[in-house]
């Protein structure tokens, strides 16, 4: 039987992954955790532990006391926040990861580690960026994700731990807001479209980046964790994507539903520089062939769903 711990569960992915896992494996088998507890969240709907992953003893104790055998390790700072405080990012992303890997080693847990398109940098091929290519990022977030990928591979090779992971592109979702990322505009634009009919974007109109919709992000993580290991040549750090889009294209897709919607641009130089260093589009063929990555949402389908779900919630 699976006993799952989700770290960083109050964040954008965690808020939805916990419910997804509880539906699949049973509520009592999925322990949500985070540095803070948000009232009225998934923390109130099943087991929850207050956990700061930079605390190695507490991390090990939570795994031991709950007889955890699988960890989805989501606790992380994102790209834009990282540039404001690189040392804090390193502490949370790297010390947090090694504490989780050590707890996994002590108790024989499988681990899911979300990496990011941020592992790529200006020397990586820009279009259809391959699975195996140059990864020399220029952000501290990207550096922590490349180091994390290597560390996960090392724990697999050295200690035989079953560690798997995805390189997430921007994730568009409608439950918890993302915080401190470069791709956040693609979520905020929907809230603004419904509330004000207009959005001021912090990236240039022609900045192409990869995105996926949250249901595909969740299904991808679970599908990879359940995949037959004999078929995985990489295990860790799989490129995945569903759409490569620009702010202008996203605004046009929203306009099809809301003709009066307008967008203007006030460029944030820090986030623009980060976005410019990332790929325009990824090649995700290895994920498709090795474990069946098969996203269900493209730009049109995701936009229709986002507007419907958010409109119902906001009203
Ligand atoms: C960010 O923008 O920092 C994240 C990511 C792409 O990893 N959403």
PDB file of N, CA and C and ligand atoms in Angstrom, residues 12 77-80 115-118 141 145 168-171 178-184 210 274 278, ligand 1:
ATOM      1  N   UNK A  12       1.169  25.996  -5.669  1.00  0.00           N
ATOM      2  CA  UNK A  12       0.324  25.869  -6.871  1.00  0.00           C
ATOM      3  C   UNK A  12       0.079  24.408  -7.254  1.00  0.00           C
ATOM      4  N   UNK A  77      11.517  27.294  -4.027  1.00  0.00           N
ATOM      5  CA  UNK A  77      11.290  28.668  -4.474  1.00  0.00           C
ATOM      6  C   UNK A  77      11.399  28.674  -5.988  1.00  0.00           C
ATOM      7  N   UNK A  78      10.783  29.673  -6.639  1.00  0.00           N
ATOM      8  CA  UNK A  78      10.761  29.726  -8.111  1.00  0.00           C
ATOM      9  C   UNK A  78      11.743  30.774  -8.648  1.00  0.00           C
ATOM     10  N   UNK A  79      11.723  30.903  -9.982  1.00  0.00           N
ATOM     11  CA  UNK A  79      12.789  31.641 -10.671  1.00  0.00           C
ATOM     12  C   UNK A  79      12.909  33.121 -10.298  1.00  0.00           C
ATOM     13  N   UNK A  80      11.791  33.849 -10.289  1.00  0.00           N
ATOM     14  CA  UNK A  80      11.896  35.293 -10.058  1.00  0.00           C
ATOM     15  C   UNK A  80      12.214  35.578  -8.590  1.00  0.00           C
ATOM     16  N   UNK A 115      11.606  18.970 -11.794  1.00  0.00           N
ATOM     17  CA  UNK A 115      12.583  19.921 -12.320  1.00  0.00           C
ATOM     18  C   UNK A 115      11.830  20.908 -13.205  1.00  0.00           C
ATOM     19  N   UNK A 116      12.530  21.607 -14.095  1.00  0.00           N
ATOM     20  CA  UNK A 116      11.897  22.738 -14.791  1.00  0.00           C
ATOM     21  C   UNK A 116      12.610  23.025 -16.106  1.00  0.00           C
ATOM     22  N   UNK A 117      11.903  23.737 -16.994  1.00  0.00           N
ATOM     23  CA  UNK A 117      12.545  24.250 -18.215  1.00  0.00           C
ATOM     24  C   UNK A 117      13.689  25.202 -17.856  1.00  0.00           C
ATOM     25  N   UNK A 118      13.726  25.631 -16.597  1.00  0.00           N
ATOM     26  CA  UNK A 118      14.784  26.543 -16.146  1.00  0.00           C
ATOM     27  C   UNK A 118      16.167  25.908 -16.157  1.00  0.00           C
ATOM     28  N   UNK A 141      17.709  29.556  -9.671  1.00  0.00           N
ATOM     29  CA  UNK A 141      16.656  28.524  -9.697  1.00  0.00           C
ATOM     30  C   UNK A 141      17.037  27.411 -10.674  1.00  0.00           C
ATOM     31  N   UNK A 145      17.937  23.457 -10.024  1.00  0.00           N
ATOM     32  CA  UNK A 145      17.198  22.355 -10.667  1.00  0.00           C
ATOM     33  C   UNK A 145      18.169  21.399 -11.394  1.00  0.00           C
ATOM     34  N   UNK A 168       9.073  20.444 -15.641  1.00  0.00           N
ATOM     35  CA  UNK A 168       7.817  21.143 -15.890  1.00  0.00           C
ATOM     36  C   UNK A 168       8.063  22.449 -16.639  1.00  0.00           C
ATOM     37  N   UNK A 169       7.214  22.729 -17.623  1.00  0.00           N
ATOM     38  CA  UNK A 169       7.197  24.086 -18.183  1.00  0.00           C
ATOM     39  C   UNK A 169       6.288  24.938 -17.299  1.00  0.00           C
ATOM     40  N   UNK A 170       5.840  26.109 -17.752  1.00  0.00           N
ATOM     41  CA  UNK A 170       4.874  26.878 -16.971  1.00  0.00           C
ATOM     42  C   UNK A 170       3.603  26.053 -16.811  1.00  0.00           C
ATOM     43  N   UNK A 171       3.002  26.105 -15.613  1.00  0.00           N
ATOM     44  CA  UNK A 171       1.764  25.352 -15.380  1.00  0.00           C
ATOM     45  C   UNK A 171       0.610  26.348 -15.200  1.00  0.00           C
ATOM     46  N   UNK A 178       0.210  30.766  -8.628  1.00  0.00           N
ATOM     47  CA  UNK A 178       1.647  30.507  -8.557  1.00  0.00           C
ATOM     48  C   UNK A 178       2.302  31.683  -7.836  1.00  0.00           C
ATOM     49  N   UNK A 179       3.493  31.506  -7.326  1.00  0.00           N
ATOM     50  CA  UNK A 179       4.144  32.609  -6.610  1.00  0.00           C
ATOM     51  C   UNK A 179       5.595  32.742  -6.998  1.00  0.00           C
ATOM     52  N   UNK A 180       5.940  33.851  -7.633  1.00  0.00           N
ATOM     53  CA  UNK A 180       7.343  34.162  -7.870  1.00  0.00           C
ATOM     54  C   UNK A 180       7.969  33.483  -9.063  1.00  0.00           C
ATOM     55  N   UNK A 181       7.163  33.059 -10.043  1.00  0.00           N
ATOM     56  CA  UNK A 181       7.725  32.445 -11.246  1.00  0.00           C
ATOM     57  C   UNK A 181       7.718  33.399 -12.427  1.00  0.00           C
ATOM     58  N   UNK A 182       8.411  33.011 -13.478  1.00  0.00           N
ATOM     59  CA  UNK A 182       8.468  33.809 -14.704  1.00  0.00           C
ATOM     60  C   UNK A 182       7.259  33.532 -15.587  1.00  0.00           C
ATOM     61  N   UNK A 183       6.682  32.338 -15.447  1.00  0.00           N
ATOM     62  CA  UNK A 183       5.539  31.966 -16.281  1.00  0.00           C
ATOM     63  C   UNK A 183       4.197  32.347 -15.627  1.00  0.00           C
ATOM     64  N   UNK A 184       4.235  33.044 -14.476  1.00  0.00           N
ATOM     65  CA  UNK A 184       2.992  33.343 -13.724  1.00  0.00           C
ATOM     66  C   UNK A 184       1.978  34.146 -14.530  1.00  0.00           C
ATOM     67  N   UNK A 210       7.021  27.280 -23.128  1.00  0.00           N
ATOM     68  CA  UNK A 210       6.167  26.102 -23.053  1.00  0.00           C
ATOM     69  C   UNK A 210       5.249  26.148 -21.831  1.00  0.00           C
ATOM     70  N   UNK A 274      15.046  36.310 -17.792  1.00  0.00           N
ATOM     71  CA  UNK A 274      14.930  34.870 -17.481  1.00  0.00           C
ATOM     72  C   UNK A 274      14.214  34.157 -18.628  1.00  0.00           C
ATOM     73  N   UNK A 278      15.311  30.919 -21.603  1.00  0.00           N
ATOM     74  CA  UNK A 278      14.659  29.601 -21.627  1.00  0.00           C
ATOM     75  C   UNK A 278      14.251  29.233 -23.048  1.00  0.00           C
TER      76      UNK A 278
HETATM   77  C1  LIG B   1       8.911  29.548 -12.989  1.00  0.00           C
HETATM   78  O1  LIG B   1       8.429  30.334 -13.830  1.00  0.00           O
HETATM   79  O2  LIG B   1       9.858  29.835 -12.245  1.00  0.00           O
HETATM   80  C2  LIG B   1       8.328  28.155 -12.910  1.00  0.00           C
HETATM   81  C3  LIG B   1       9.049  27.190 -13.793  1.00  0.00           C
HETATM   82  C4  LIG B   1       8.910  27.277 -15.249  1.00  0.00           C
HETATM   83  O3  LIG B   1       9.742  26.340 -13.311  1.00  0.00           O
HETATM   84  N1  LIG B   1       6.939  28.192 -13.245  1.00  0.00           N
END
